């Protein structure tokens, strides 16, 4: 599919390519030279049109994604598309080069008559080059339990700024009031923790929710042999119900786990990590 403006140009380039190729194939002397030149120009024109169309449609795709998410925001705020998180488990695997593979497994409960989608945000905590955005990958599936589940869900993403991503997960069917749906999101973030792994700065891994959450957990795994220091974020001894552990797992990788129960709405929790 192409922009209408380029229609006549495309037709002309195609005719020139055919004519030039014919002249270069069956012509002689000057005619063959001219035909070869026409073919070269036509090929360059077609290539330029492909580049232009890709840029144009990429720009339109960005606008359409942004508009879709804005309309979802309106549905949340005006028409009551609401949900709460029943449980949230986020596992972050940090690679030696700073790339991150993470899995978020969560269950949401419908707080409206019928829930059709749910959303969440994620971000990078440094001046992340925008060129990395094209390499971010995501897959959404239902949680498999007892042989049932594991099917893919459609989703839409849009960048709120250079390093903040919003994802809308479109549910297969509406979830009635009080109903639950459990999802698993696998993501790949290139260079998400690059400054951390280079020893340039500490990084923070944290989350918050718009409704109280009965159970939330953050698990962070580092490469084998890496030593790190950790601080808790958003929890207080003798006030919050939480556990905080740090050690080496069965694969020899340093692993830190923060678990919180009965987390209040809009309360940030997580871990601050720094290489020792």
GROMACS .gro file of C-alpha atoms in nm:
model
  276
    1UNK     CA    1   0.000   0.000   0.000
    2UNK     CA    2   0.143   0.338  -0.103
    3UNK     CA    3   0.069   0.705  -0.075
    4UNK     CA    4  -0.148   0.841  -0.362
    5UNK     CA    5   0.104   1.116  -0.435
    6UNK     CA    6   0.358   0.863  -0.556
    7UNK     CA    7   0.115   0.676  -0.781
    8UNK     CA    8   0.204   0.848  -1.113
    9UNK     CA    9   0.574   0.841  -1.027
   10UNK     CA   10   0.559   0.469  -0.960
   11UNK     CA   11   0.383   0.405  -1.292
   12UNK     CA   12   0.643   0.613  -1.476
   13UNK     CA   13   0.929   0.433  -1.303
   14UNK     CA   14   0.781   0.095  -1.387
   15UNK     CA   15   0.737   0.187  -1.755
   16UNK     CA   16   1.090   0.328  -1.767
   17UNK     CA   17   1.227   0.011  -1.611
   18UNK     CA   18   1.050  -0.210  -1.864
   19UNK     CA   19   1.147   0.008  -2.159
   20UNK     CA   20   1.505   0.047  -2.047
   21UNK     CA   21   1.546  -0.324  -1.983
   22UNK     CA   22   1.407  -0.402  -2.329
   23UNK     CA   23   1.640  -0.153  -2.495
   24UNK     CA   24   1.939  -0.281  -2.302
   25UNK     CA   25   1.855  -0.641  -2.392
   26UNK     CA   26   1.781  -0.618  -2.766
   27UNK     CA   27   1.927  -0.282  -2.865
   28UNK     CA   28   2.268  -0.210  -3.013
   29UNK     CA   29   2.538   0.046  -2.940
   30UNK     CA   30   2.394   0.382  -2.835
   31UNK     CA   31   2.044   0.238  -2.779
   32UNK     CA   32   2.179  -0.027  -2.542
   33UNK     CA   33   2.380   0.232  -2.347
   34UNK     CA   34   2.075   0.457  -2.314
   35UNK     CA   35   1.863   0.159  -2.208
   36UNK     CA   36   2.115   0.064  -1.941
   37UNK     CA   37   2.119   0.420  -1.808
   38UNK     CA   38   1.737   0.427  -1.800
   39UNK     CA   39   1.730   0.098  -1.608
   40UNK     CA   40   1.978   0.232  -1.353
   41UNK     CA   41   1.777   0.553  -1.304
   42UNK     CA   42   1.452   0.356  -1.275
   43UNK     CA   43   1.601   0.123  -1.016
   44UNK     CA   44   1.726   0.419  -0.811
   45UNK     CA   45   1.383   0.583  -0.839
   46UNK     CA   46   1.204   0.270  -0.722
   47UNK     CA   47   1.446   0.236  -0.429
   48UNK     CA   48   1.391   0.599  -0.331
   49UNK     CA   49   1.014   0.549  -0.345
   50UNK     CA   50   1.038   0.244  -0.122
   51UNK     CA   51   1.238   0.444   0.134
   52UNK     CA   52   0.992   0.736   0.120
   53UNK     CA   53   0.691   0.506   0.158
   54UNK     CA   54   0.849   0.328   0.453
   55UNK     CA   55   0.915   0.658   0.629
   56UNK     CA   56   0.562   0.785   0.555
   57UNK     CA   57   0.389   0.469   0.676
   58UNK     CA   58   0.610   0.440   0.981
   59UNK     CA   59   0.507   0.793   1.074
   60UNK     CA   60   0.139   0.708   1.021
   61UNK     CA   61   0.178   0.393   1.230
   62UNK     CA   62   0.321   0.599   1.517
   63UNK     CA   63   0.028   0.842   1.499
   64UNK     CA   64  -0.231   0.563   1.484
   65UNK     CA   65  -0.078   0.388   1.785
   66UNK     CA   66  -0.071   0.710   1.983
   67UNK     CA   67  -0.435   0.788   1.898
   68UNK     CA   68  -0.548   0.436   1.990
   69UNK     CA   69  -0.385   0.462   2.330
   70UNK     CA   70  -0.534   0.808   2.385
   71UNK     CA   71  -0.882   0.670   2.314
   72UNK     CA   72  -0.812   0.384   2.558
   73UNK     CA   73  -0.719   0.648   2.817
   74UNK     CA   74  -1.054   0.817   2.755
   75UNK     CA   75  -1.236   0.486   2.799
   76UNK     CA   76  -1.055   0.437   3.129
   77UNK     CA   77  -1.126   0.785   3.264
   78UNK     CA   78  -1.472   0.859   3.119
   79UNK     CA   79  -1.641   0.525   3.053
   80UNK     CA   80  -1.508   0.329   3.349
   81UNK     CA   81  -1.282   0.066   3.193
   82UNK     CA   82  -1.117  -0.025   3.523
   83UNK     CA   83  -0.937  -0.318   3.678
   84UNK     CA   84  -0.718  -0.403   3.973
   85UNK     CA   85  -0.408  -0.620   3.992
   86UNK     CA   86  -0.455  -0.928   4.209
   87UNK     CA   87  -0.096  -1.049   4.176
   88UNK     CA   88   0.215  -0.925   3.996
   89UNK     CA   89   0.546  -1.107   3.950
   90UNK     CA   90   0.820  -0.938   3.748
   91UNK     CA   91   1.142  -1.124   3.671
   92UNK     CA   92   1.436  -0.931   3.524
   93UNK     CA   93   1.732  -1.113   3.370
   94UNK     CA   94   2.022  -0.874   3.308
   95UNK     CA   95   2.279  -0.978   3.047
   96UNK     CA   96   2.652  -0.891   3.067
   97UNK     CA   97   2.615  -0.629   2.789
   98UNK     CA   98   2.321  -0.459   2.960
   99UNK     CA   99   2.044  -0.616   2.752
  100UNK     CA  100   1.743  -0.721   2.960
  101UNK     CA  101   1.496  -1.005   2.922
  102UNK     CA  102   1.199  -0.977   3.152
  103UNK     CA  103   0.880  -1.166   3.220
  104UNK     CA  104   0.578  -1.012   3.388
  105UNK     CA  105   0.312  -1.256   3.507
  106UNK     CA  106   0.000  -1.091   3.647
  107UNK     CA  107  -0.369  -1.143   3.719
  108UNK     CA  108  -0.620  -0.860   3.682
  109UNK     CA  109  -0.974  -0.839   3.821
  110UNK     CA  110  -1.245  -0.650   3.632
  111UNK     CA  111  -1.385  -0.353   3.828
  112UNK     CA  112  -1.629  -0.250   3.555
  113UNK     CA  113  -1.933  -0.415   3.396
  114UNK     CA  114  -1.722  -0.562   3.114
  115UNK     CA  115  -1.342  -0.527   3.081
  116UNK     CA  116  -1.204  -0.530   2.725
  117UNK     CA  117  -0.840  -0.433   2.778
  118UNK     CA  118  -0.576  -0.358   3.041
  119UNK     CA  119  -0.264  -0.144   3.026
  120UNK     CA  120   0.073  -0.102   3.193
  121UNK     CA  121   0.390   0.106   3.155
  122UNK     CA  122   0.759   0.026   3.152
  123UNK     CA  123   1.062   0.246   3.100
  124UNK     CA  124   1.440   0.276   3.080
  125UNK     CA  125   1.608   0.482   3.352
  126UNK     CA  126   1.877   0.656   3.150
  127UNK     CA  127   1.922   0.867   2.837
  128UNK     CA  128   1.855   0.565   2.619
  129UNK     CA  129   1.921   0.621   2.245
  130UNK     CA  130   1.595   0.618   2.049
  131UNK     CA  131   1.747   0.385   1.788
  132UNK     CA  132   1.706   0.099   2.038
  133UNK     CA  133   1.327   0.129   2.032
  134UNK     CA  134   1.303  -0.063   1.703
  135UNK     CA  135   1.467  -0.365   1.868
  136UNK     CA  136   1.233  -0.389   2.167
  137UNK     CA  137   1.032  -0.711   2.147
  138UNK     CA  138   0.720  -0.824   2.332
  139UNK     CA  139   0.497  -1.130   2.342
  140UNK     CA  140   0.175  -1.165   2.542
  141UNK     CA  141   0.012  -1.496   2.630
  142UNK     CA  142  -0.241  -1.629   2.875
  143UNK     CA  143  -0.089  -1.810   3.172
  144UNK     CA  144  -0.085  -2.186   3.123
  145UNK     CA  145  -0.240  -2.380   3.412
  146UNK     CA  146  -0.298  -2.755   3.404
  147UNK     CA  147  -0.245  -2.779   3.029
  148UNK     CA  148  -0.490  -2.497   2.953
  149UNK     CA  149  -0.379  -2.152   2.837
  150UNK     CA  150  -0.068  -2.025   2.664
  151UNK     CA  151  -0.248  -1.866   2.368
  152UNK     CA  152  -0.131  -1.533   2.229
  153UNK     CA  153  -0.305  -1.203   2.294
  154UNK     CA  154  -0.298  -0.897   2.067
  155UNK     CA  155  -0.147  -0.579   2.207
  156UNK     CA  156  -0.064  -0.224   2.106
  157UNK     CA  157   0.239  -0.024   2.218
  158UNK     CA  158   0.325   0.343   2.204
  159UNK     CA  159   0.617   0.551   2.333
  160UNK     CA  160   0.517   0.818   2.585
  161UNK     CA  161   0.863   0.970   2.565
  162UNK     CA  162   1.203   0.858   2.437
  163UNK     CA  163   1.223   0.575   2.693
  164UNK     CA  164   0.873   0.516   2.838
  165UNK     CA  165   0.657   0.249   2.675
  166UNK     CA  166   0.284   0.199   2.726
  167UNK     CA  167   0.124  -0.134   2.634
  168UNK     CA  168  -0.246  -0.206   2.588
  169UNK     CA  169  -0.336  -0.576   2.601
  170UNK     CA  170  -0.657  -0.649   2.409
  171UNK     CA  171  -0.849  -0.929   2.579
  172UNK     CA  172  -0.993  -1.211   2.366
  173UNK     CA  173  -1.337  -1.153   2.514
  174UNK     CA  174  -1.485  -0.915   2.766
  175UNK     CA  175  -1.424  -1.004   3.132
  176UNK     CA  176  -1.738  -0.947   3.345
  177UNK     CA  177  -1.738  -0.757   3.674
  178UNK     CA  178  -1.537  -0.952   3.931
  179UNK     CA  179  -1.391  -1.185   3.668
  180UNK     CA  180  -1.019  -1.252   3.637
  181UNK     CA  181  -0.768  -1.296   3.357
  182UNK     CA  182  -0.404  -1.405   3.398
  183UNK     CA  183  -0.142  -1.295   3.146
  184UNK     CA  184   0.231  -1.336   3.087
  185UNK     CA  185   0.434  -1.069   2.904
  186UNK     CA  186   0.784  -1.151   2.778
  187UNK     CA  187   0.995  -0.853   2.672
  188UNK     CA  188   1.343  -0.792   2.537
  189UNK     CA  189   1.502  -0.451   2.600
  190UNK     CA  190   1.835  -0.380   2.428
  191UNK     CA  191   2.083  -0.189   2.647
  192UNK     CA  192   1.822  -0.125   2.917
  193UNK     CA  193   2.082  -0.167   3.195
  194UNK     CA  194   2.393  -0.076   2.999
  195UNK     CA  195   2.515   0.203   3.233
  196UNK     CA  196   2.465  -0.030   3.531
  197UNK     CA  197   2.669  -0.311   3.378
  198UNK     CA  198   2.945  -0.068   3.280
  199UNK     CA  199   2.966   0.048   3.640
  200UNK     CA  200   2.866   0.403   3.546
  201UNK     CA  201   2.561   0.439   3.771
  202UNK     CA  202   2.309   0.258   3.989
  203UNK     CA  203   1.970   0.153   3.851
  204UNK     CA  204   1.624   0.121   4.003
  205UNK     CA  205   1.366  -0.151   3.947
  206UNK     CA  206   1.028  -0.049   4.082
  207UNK     CA  207   0.655  -0.062   4.018
  208UNK     CA  208   0.333   0.098   4.144
  209UNK     CA  209  -0.037   0.042   4.081
  210UNK     CA  210  -0.352   0.254   4.078
  211UNK     CA  211  -0.537   0.010   4.307
  212UNK     CA  212  -0.422  -0.181   4.618
  213UNK     CA  213  -0.239  -0.505   4.530
  214UNK     CA  214  -0.255  -0.814   4.754
  215UNK     CA  215   0.071  -0.964   4.621
  216UNK     CA  216   0.362  -0.820   4.421
  217UNK     CA  217   0.713  -0.951   4.364
  218UNK     CA  218   1.028  -0.827   4.189
  219UNK     CA  219   1.307  -1.072   4.101
  220UNK     CA  220   1.637  -0.943   3.959
  221UNK     CA  221   1.907  -1.174   3.824
  222UNK     CA  222   2.261  -1.067   3.736
  223UNK     CA  223   2.525  -1.248   3.527
  224UNK     CA  224   2.742  -1.511   3.693
  225UNK     CA  225   3.033  -1.361   3.886
  226UNK     CA  226   2.892  -1.008   3.915
  227UNK     CA  227   2.891  -0.855   4.262
  228UNK     CA  228   2.627  -0.599   4.348
  229UNK     CA  229   2.481  -0.393   4.633
  230UNK     CA  230   2.107  -0.349   4.692
  231UNK     CA  231   1.871  -0.113   4.870
  232UNK     CA  232   1.497  -0.150   4.925
  233UNK     CA  233   1.262   0.103   4.766
  234UNK     CA  234   0.926   0.209   4.908
  235UNK     CA  235   0.894  -0.025   5.207
  236UNK     CA  236   0.950   0.033   5.578
  237UNK     CA  237   1.028  -0.216   5.853
  238UNK     CA  238   0.750  -0.260   6.114
  239UNK     CA  239   0.503  -0.090   5.879
  240UNK     CA  240   0.492  -0.297   5.560
  241UNK     CA  241   0.446  -0.670   5.504
  242UNK     CA  242   0.747  -0.756   5.288
  243UNK     CA  243   1.042  -0.993   5.250
  244UNK     CA  244   1.376  -0.908   5.094
  245UNK     CA  245   1.634  -1.174   5.004
  246UNK     CA  246   1.961  -1.169   4.813
  247UNK     CA  247   2.192  -1.457   4.725
  248UNK     CA  248   2.312  -1.687   4.448
  249UNK     CA  249   2.060  -1.915   4.274
  250UNK     CA  250   2.111  -2.274   4.156
  251UNK     CA  251   2.261  -2.151   3.829
  252UNK     CA  252   2.528  -1.945   4.005
  253UNK     CA  253   2.364  -1.613   3.926
  254UNK     CA  254   2.322  -1.339   4.189
  255UNK     CA  255   1.948  -1.303   4.255
  256UNK     CA  256   1.755  -1.050   4.461
  257UNK     CA  257   1.385  -1.084   4.542
  258UNK     CA  258   1.150  -0.826   4.689
  259UNK     CA  259   0.802  -0.951   4.786
  260UNK     CA  260   0.529  -0.720   4.918
  261UNK     CA  261   0.180  -0.804   5.040
  262UNK     CA  262  -0.114  -0.564   5.063
  263UNK     CA  263   0.064  -0.289   4.873
  264UNK     CA  264  -0.126   0.041   4.887
  265UNK     CA  265  -0.241   0.220   4.571
  266UNK     CA  266   0.022   0.442   4.404
  267UNK     CA  267   0.287   0.311   4.644
  268UNK     CA  268   0.618   0.248   4.467
  269UNK     CA  269   0.816  -0.059   4.567
  270UNK     CA  270   1.126  -0.228   4.432
  271UNK     CA  271   1.505  -0.246   4.449
  272UNK     CA  272   1.793  -0.007   4.385
  273UNK     CA  273   2.093  -0.193   4.250
  274UNK     CA  274   2.456  -0.089   4.215
  275UNK     CA  275   2.762  -0.290   4.113
  276UNK     CA  276   3.009  -0.321   4.399
   0.00000   0.00000   0.00000
